[in-house]
Coordinates of C-alpha atoms in Angstrom, one line a residue:
X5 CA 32.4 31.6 -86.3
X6 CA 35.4 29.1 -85.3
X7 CA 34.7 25.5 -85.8
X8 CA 34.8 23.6 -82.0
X9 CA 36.3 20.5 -82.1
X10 CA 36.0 18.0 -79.6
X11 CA 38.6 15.4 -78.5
X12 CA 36.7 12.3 -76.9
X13 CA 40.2 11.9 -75.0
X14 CA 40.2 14.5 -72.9
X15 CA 36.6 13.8 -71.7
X16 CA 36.3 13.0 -68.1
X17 CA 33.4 12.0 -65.5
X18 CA 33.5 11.6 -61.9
X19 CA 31.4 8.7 -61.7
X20 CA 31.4 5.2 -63.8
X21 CA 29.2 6.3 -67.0
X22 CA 27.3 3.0 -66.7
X23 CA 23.5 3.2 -65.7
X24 CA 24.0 2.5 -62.0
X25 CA 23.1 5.0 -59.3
X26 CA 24.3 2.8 -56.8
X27 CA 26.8 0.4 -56.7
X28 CA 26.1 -3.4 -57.9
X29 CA 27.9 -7.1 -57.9
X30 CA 30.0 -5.9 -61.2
X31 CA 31.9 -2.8 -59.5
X32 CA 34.1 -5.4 -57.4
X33 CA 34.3 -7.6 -60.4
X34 CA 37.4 -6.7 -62.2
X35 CA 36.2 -6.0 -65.5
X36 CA 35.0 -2.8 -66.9
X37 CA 32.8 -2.2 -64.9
X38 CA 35.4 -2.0 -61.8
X39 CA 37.6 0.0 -63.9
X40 CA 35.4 2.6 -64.2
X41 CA 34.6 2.7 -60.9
X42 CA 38.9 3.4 -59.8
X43 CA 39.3 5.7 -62.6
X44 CA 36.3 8.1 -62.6
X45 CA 36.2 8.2 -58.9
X46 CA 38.8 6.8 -56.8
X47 CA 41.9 7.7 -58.6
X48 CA 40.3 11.2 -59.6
X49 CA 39.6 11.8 -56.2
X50 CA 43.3 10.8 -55.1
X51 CA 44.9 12.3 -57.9
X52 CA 48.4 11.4 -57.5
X53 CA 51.2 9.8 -59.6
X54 CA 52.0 7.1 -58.2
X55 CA 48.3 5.7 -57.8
X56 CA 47.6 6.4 -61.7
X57 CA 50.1 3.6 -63.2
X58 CA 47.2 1.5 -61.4
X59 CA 49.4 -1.5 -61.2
X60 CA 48.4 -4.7 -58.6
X61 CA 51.1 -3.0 -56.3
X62 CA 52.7 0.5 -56.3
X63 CA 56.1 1.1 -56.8
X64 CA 57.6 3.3 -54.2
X65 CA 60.7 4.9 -53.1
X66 CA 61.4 5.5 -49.3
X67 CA 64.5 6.1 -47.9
X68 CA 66.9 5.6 -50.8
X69 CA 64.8 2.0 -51.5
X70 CA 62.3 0.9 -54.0
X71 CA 59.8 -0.4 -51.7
X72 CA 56.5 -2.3 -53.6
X73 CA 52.9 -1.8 -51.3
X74 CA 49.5 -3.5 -51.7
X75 CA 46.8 -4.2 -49.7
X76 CA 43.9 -6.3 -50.6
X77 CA 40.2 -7.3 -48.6
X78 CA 39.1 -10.9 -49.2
X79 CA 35.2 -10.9 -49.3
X80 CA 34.8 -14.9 -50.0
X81 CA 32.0 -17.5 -50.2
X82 CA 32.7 -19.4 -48.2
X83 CA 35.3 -18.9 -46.4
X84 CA 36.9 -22.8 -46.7
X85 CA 36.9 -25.0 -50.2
X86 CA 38.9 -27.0 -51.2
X87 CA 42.7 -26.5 -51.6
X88 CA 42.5 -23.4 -49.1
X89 CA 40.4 -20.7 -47.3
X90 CA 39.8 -17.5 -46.9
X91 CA 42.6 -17.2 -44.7
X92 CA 45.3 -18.8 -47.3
X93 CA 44.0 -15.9 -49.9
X94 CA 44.2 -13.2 -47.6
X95 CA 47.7 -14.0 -47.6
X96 CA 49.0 -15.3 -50.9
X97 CA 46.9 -12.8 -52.7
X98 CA 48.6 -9.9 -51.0
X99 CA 52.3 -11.9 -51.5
X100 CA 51.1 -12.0 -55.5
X101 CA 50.6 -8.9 -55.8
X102 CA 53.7 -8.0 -54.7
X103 CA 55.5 -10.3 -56.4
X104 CA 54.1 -8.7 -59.9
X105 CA 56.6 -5.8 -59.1
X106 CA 59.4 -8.4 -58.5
X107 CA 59.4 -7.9 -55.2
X108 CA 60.0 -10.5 -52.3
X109 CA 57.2 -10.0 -49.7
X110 CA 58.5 -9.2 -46.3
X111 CA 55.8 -7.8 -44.1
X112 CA 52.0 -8.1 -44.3
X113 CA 49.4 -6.5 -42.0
X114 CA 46.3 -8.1 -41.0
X115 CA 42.1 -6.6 -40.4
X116 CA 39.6 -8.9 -39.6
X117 CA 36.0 -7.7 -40.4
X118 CA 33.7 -10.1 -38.0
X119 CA 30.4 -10.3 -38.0
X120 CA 28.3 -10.5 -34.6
X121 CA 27.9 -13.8 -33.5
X122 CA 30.5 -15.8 -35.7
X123 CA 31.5 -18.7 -33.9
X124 CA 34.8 -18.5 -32.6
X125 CA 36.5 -21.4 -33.8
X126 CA 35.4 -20.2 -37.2
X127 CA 37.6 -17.4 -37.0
X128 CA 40.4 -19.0 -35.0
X129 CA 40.7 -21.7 -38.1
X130 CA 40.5 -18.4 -40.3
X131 CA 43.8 -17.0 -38.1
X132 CA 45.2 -20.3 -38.4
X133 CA 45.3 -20.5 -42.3
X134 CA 46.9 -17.2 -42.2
X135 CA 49.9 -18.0 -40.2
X136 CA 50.0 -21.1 -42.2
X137 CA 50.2 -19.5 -45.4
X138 CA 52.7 -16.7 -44.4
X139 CA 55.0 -19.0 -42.5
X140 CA 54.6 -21.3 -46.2
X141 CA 55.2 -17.6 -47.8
X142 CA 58.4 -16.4 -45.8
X143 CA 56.3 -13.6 -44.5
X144 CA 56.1 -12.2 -41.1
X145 CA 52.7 -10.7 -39.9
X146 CA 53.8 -7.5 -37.9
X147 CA 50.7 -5.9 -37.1
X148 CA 46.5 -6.1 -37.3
X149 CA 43.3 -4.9 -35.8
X150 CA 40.2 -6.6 -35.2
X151 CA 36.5 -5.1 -35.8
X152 CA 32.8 -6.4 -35.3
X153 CA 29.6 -5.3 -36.8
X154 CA 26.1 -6.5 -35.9
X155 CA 24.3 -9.4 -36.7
X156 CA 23.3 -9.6 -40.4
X157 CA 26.1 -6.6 -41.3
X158 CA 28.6 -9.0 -42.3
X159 CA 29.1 -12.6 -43.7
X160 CA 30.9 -14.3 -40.8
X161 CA 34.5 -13.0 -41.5
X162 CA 36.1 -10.5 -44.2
X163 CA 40.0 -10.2 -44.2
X164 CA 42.0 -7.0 -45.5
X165 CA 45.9 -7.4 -45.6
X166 CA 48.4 -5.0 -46.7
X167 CA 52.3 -6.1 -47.5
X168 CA 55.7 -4.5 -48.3
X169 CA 58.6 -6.0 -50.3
X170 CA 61.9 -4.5 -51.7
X171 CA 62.1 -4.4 -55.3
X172 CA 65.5 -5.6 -56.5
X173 CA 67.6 -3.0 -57.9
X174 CA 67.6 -2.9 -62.5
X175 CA 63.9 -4.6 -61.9
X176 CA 60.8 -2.6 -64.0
X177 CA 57.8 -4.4 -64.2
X178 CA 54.9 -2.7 -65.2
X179 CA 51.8 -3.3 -67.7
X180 CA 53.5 -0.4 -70.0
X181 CA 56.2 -2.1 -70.8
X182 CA 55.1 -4.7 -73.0
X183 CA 56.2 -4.5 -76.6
X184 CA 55.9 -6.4 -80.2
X185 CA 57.5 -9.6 -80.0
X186 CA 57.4 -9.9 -76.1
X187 CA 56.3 -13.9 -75.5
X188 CA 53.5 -14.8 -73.3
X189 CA 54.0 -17.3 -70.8
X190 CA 51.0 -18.7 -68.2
X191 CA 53.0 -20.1 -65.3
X192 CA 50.1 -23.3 -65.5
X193 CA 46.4 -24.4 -65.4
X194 CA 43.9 -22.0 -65.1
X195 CA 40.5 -21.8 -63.9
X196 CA 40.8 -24.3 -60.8
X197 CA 40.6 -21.8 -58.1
X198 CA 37.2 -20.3 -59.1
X199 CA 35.3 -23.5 -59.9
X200 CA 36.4 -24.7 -56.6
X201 CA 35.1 -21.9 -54.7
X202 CA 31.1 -22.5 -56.9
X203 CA 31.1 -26.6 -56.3
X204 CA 31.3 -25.6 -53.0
X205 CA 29.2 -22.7 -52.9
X206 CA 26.2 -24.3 -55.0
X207 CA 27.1 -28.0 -53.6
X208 CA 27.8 -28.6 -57.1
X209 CA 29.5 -32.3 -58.6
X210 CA 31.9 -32.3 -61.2
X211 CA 33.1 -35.8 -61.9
X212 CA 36.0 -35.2 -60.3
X213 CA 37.5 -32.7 -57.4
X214 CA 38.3 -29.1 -58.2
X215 CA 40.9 -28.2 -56.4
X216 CA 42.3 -24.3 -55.5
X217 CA 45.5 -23.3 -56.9
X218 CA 45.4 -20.7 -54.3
X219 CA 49.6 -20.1 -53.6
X220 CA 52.7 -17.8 -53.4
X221 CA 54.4 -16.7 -56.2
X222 CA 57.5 -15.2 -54.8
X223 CA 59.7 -18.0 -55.4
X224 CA 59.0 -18.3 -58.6
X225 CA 59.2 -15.0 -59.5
X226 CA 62.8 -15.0 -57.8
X227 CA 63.8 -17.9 -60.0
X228 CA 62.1 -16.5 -63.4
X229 CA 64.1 -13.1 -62.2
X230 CA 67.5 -15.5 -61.5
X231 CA 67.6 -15.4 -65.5
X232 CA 67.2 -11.8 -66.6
X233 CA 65.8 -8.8 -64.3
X234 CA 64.1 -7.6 -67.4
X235 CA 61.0 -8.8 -67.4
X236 CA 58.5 -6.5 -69.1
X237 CA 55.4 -7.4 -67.5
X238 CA 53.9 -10.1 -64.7
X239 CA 50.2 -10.2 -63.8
X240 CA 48.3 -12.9 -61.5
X241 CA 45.4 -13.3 -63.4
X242 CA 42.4 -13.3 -60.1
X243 CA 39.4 -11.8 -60.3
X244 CA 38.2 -11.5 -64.4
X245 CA 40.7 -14.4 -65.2
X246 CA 43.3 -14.6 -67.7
X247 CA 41.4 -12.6 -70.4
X248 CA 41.0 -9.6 -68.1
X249 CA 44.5 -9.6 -67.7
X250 CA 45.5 -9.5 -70.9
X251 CA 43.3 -6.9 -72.1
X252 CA 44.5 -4.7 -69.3
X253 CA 48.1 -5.3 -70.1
X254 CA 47.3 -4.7 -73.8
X255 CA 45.6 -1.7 -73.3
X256 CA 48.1 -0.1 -71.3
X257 CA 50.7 -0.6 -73.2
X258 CA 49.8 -0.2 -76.8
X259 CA 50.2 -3.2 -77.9
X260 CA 48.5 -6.0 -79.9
X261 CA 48.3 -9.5 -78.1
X262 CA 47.5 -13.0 -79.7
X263 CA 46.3 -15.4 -77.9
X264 CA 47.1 -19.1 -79.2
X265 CA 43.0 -20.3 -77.5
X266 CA 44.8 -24.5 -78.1
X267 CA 47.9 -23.4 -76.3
X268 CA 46.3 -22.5 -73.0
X269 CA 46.8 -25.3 -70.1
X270 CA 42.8 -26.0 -68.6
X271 CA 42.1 -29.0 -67.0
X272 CA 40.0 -31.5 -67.9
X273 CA 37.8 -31.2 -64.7
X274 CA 37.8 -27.0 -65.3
X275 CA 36.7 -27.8 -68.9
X276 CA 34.1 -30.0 -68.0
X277 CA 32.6 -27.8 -65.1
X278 CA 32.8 -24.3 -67.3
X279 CA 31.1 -26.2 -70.0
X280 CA 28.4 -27.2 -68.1
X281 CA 28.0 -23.8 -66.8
X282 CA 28.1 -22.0 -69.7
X283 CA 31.8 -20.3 -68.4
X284 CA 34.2 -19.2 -70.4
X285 CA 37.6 -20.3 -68.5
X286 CA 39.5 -17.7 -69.6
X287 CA 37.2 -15.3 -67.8
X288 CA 37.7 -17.7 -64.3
X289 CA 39.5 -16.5 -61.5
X290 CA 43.0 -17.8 -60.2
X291 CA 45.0 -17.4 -57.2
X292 CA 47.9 -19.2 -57.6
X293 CA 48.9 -18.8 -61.4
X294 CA 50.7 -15.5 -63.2
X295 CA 50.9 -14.7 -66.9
X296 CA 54.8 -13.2 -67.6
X297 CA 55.4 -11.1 -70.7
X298 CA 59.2 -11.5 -71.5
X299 CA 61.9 -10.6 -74.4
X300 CA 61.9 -13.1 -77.5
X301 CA 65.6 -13.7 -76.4
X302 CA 65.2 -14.8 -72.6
X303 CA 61.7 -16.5 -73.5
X304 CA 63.1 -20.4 -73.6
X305 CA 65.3 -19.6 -70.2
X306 CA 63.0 -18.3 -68.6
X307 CA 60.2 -20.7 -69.4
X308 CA 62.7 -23.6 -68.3
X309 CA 63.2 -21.8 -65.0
X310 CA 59.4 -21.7 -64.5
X311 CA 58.7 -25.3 -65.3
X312 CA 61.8 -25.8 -62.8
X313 CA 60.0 -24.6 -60.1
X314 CA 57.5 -26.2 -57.8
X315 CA 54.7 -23.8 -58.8
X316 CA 55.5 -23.3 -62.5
X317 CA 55.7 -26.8 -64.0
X318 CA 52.7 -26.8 -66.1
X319 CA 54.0 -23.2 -67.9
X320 CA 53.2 -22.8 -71.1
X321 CA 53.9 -20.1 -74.2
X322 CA 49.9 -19.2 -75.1
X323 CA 50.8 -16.0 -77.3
X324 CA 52.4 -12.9 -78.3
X325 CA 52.8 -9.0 -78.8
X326 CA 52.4 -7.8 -82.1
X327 CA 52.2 -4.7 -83.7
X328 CA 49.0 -5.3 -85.3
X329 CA 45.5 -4.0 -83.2
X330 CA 47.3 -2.2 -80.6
X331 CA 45.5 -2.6 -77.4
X332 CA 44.0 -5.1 -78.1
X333 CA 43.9 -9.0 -77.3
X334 CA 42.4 -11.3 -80.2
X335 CA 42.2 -15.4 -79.9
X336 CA 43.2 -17.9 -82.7
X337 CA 40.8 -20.8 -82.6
X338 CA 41.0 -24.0 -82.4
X339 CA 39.3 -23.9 -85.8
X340 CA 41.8 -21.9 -87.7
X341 CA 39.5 -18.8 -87.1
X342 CA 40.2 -14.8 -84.8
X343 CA 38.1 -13.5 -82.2
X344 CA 38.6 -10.4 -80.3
X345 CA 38.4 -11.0 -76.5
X346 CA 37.0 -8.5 -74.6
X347 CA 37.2 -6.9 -71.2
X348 CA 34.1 -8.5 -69.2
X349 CA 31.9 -5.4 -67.6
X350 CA 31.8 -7.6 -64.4
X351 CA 32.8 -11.1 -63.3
X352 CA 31.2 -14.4 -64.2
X353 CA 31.6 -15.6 -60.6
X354 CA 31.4 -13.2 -57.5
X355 CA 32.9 -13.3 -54.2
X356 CA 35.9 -15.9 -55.4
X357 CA 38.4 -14.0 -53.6

């Protein structure tokens, strides 16, 4: 009789292989455990091309145009804190993702989720900060709908917005294309956003104000892309932090990534805060930060262009590709030491965005 052997790779399941009959906190977390959740069931219930590359926003082509699409729901508690609100999230969250494909955001829609008996100001501050931030973003919101659910079915207000951009013609910008040597640039601090969002949420003191860093990216994108349109990868590092990211991008493409832990811009107040929660801030969310993977020849241009711009001038080089451990991200310490950093199964902090 024939010897069977089985391939691990070709094994499928069309439901996360975690020990959770129903859904839980994790699934909308961003790490593993969300991944699970769009591969085994969303994506193999889709099935189509253009959803599998599983990027932020999908490339498309639409009438002789490469046309990037997102859309996005904003679930946070609560809805204002400081440096922004739901509202400004709903919008530069959307404008982000878009912006990781190169593209220029033109259009956004606009849902609002409302729960019974919200007050109405509430949600009219809630529009506000929405045409604030797309006015701030360059982006016009064409069209929206409006839906209510009883009393105790919601929490106040949700947002969902979807957006449109053109990509620029000779621009590729996709997780795969990282490669040895590539340079990893953070576009500034990290952590802020999500530590805002929990002194607020727990009425928790820090010392010193956290402050979001909730903002659109598009313009620096546009000036990063001013210097060379090939730019191998760009991620905004939200829900699972920086770390998440880079693990995805690693794992997508192949490659090995080494993270330089003293290179990595966190403030003071972020430090303090994480430490005192036991947080890792390389695991926080952010919503107005990106982490670019570019060419060892355009690195230093591009890196000046970021630190030229308004919302790039704390960027910083915190790593490389490398051939070594492909697919995966490991940490040099500040003690001369390696860690591997691994993709969280949830997120440390829920309902941040």
């Amino acid at each position: 009789m024939a010897e069977t052997t089985l391939d691990p790779a070709n094994w499928s399941c069309p439901v996360p292989l975690r020990d959770h009959p129903v859904v839980v906190m994790g699934h909308g977390g961003g790490g593993a455990l969300s991944g699970e959740l769009t591969e085994h069931l969303f994506a193999a219930a889709y099935g189509n091309e253009t959803l599998a590359a599983l990027t932020d926003s999908a490339a498309v082509e639409l009438g002789g145009v490469r046309l990037a699409f997102s859309t996005d729901s904003y679930v946070v508690r609560p809805l204002f804190f400081p440096g922004g609100s739901i509202g400004d999230l709903a919008v530069n969250g959307t404008v982000n993702d878009l912006a990781m494909s190169g593209a220029r955001a033109a259009y956004l829609s606009t849902a609002f989720i409302l729960e019974e008996g919200v007050e109405l100001d509430v949600v009219g501050r809630v529009a506000q900060a929405v045409g604030t931030a797309a006015s701030a973003a360059g982006v016009t919101v064409a069209t929206g709908d409006t839906k209510v659910v009883e009393a105790g079915h919601g929490d106040g207000v949700y947002v969902n917005t979807s957006g449109i951009g053109l990509i620029p013609p000779g621009v590729d910008i996709r997780p795969q294309r990282a490669a040895p040597g590539d340079v990893v640039i953070v576009s500034g601090p990290i952590g802020a956003h999500g530590v805002a969002v929990l002194s607020v949420r727990e009425g928790l003191q820090f010392g010193s104000d956290v402050v979001s860093d909730t903002a659109p990216l598009g313009g620096l994108v546009a000036a990063m892309l001013a210097v060379t349109r090939d730019l191998h990868v760009l991620r905004d590092p939200t829900r699972g932090g920086l770390a998440t990211s880079l693990c995805e991008i690693a794992a997508a493409s192949g490659t090995g990534v080494v993270l330089t832990e003293s290179a990595v811009p966190v403030p003071e107040s972020v430090t303090a805060a994480c430490g005192f929660l036991g947080l890792d801030p390389l695991y926080v969310a952010n919503e107005g930060r990106l982490v670019a993977f570019v060419p060892p020849e355009h690195a230093d241009a591009v890196l000046a262009a970021m630190r030229a711009h308004p919302q790039g001038t704390g960027a910083a080089v915190i790593g490389r590709c490398v051939d070594e451990h492909p697919g995966m991200v490991v940490a040099r310490t500040g003690l001369g030491g390696t860690r591997v950093v691994d993709l969280p199964l949830g997120e440390q902090l829920p309902r941040i965005c």
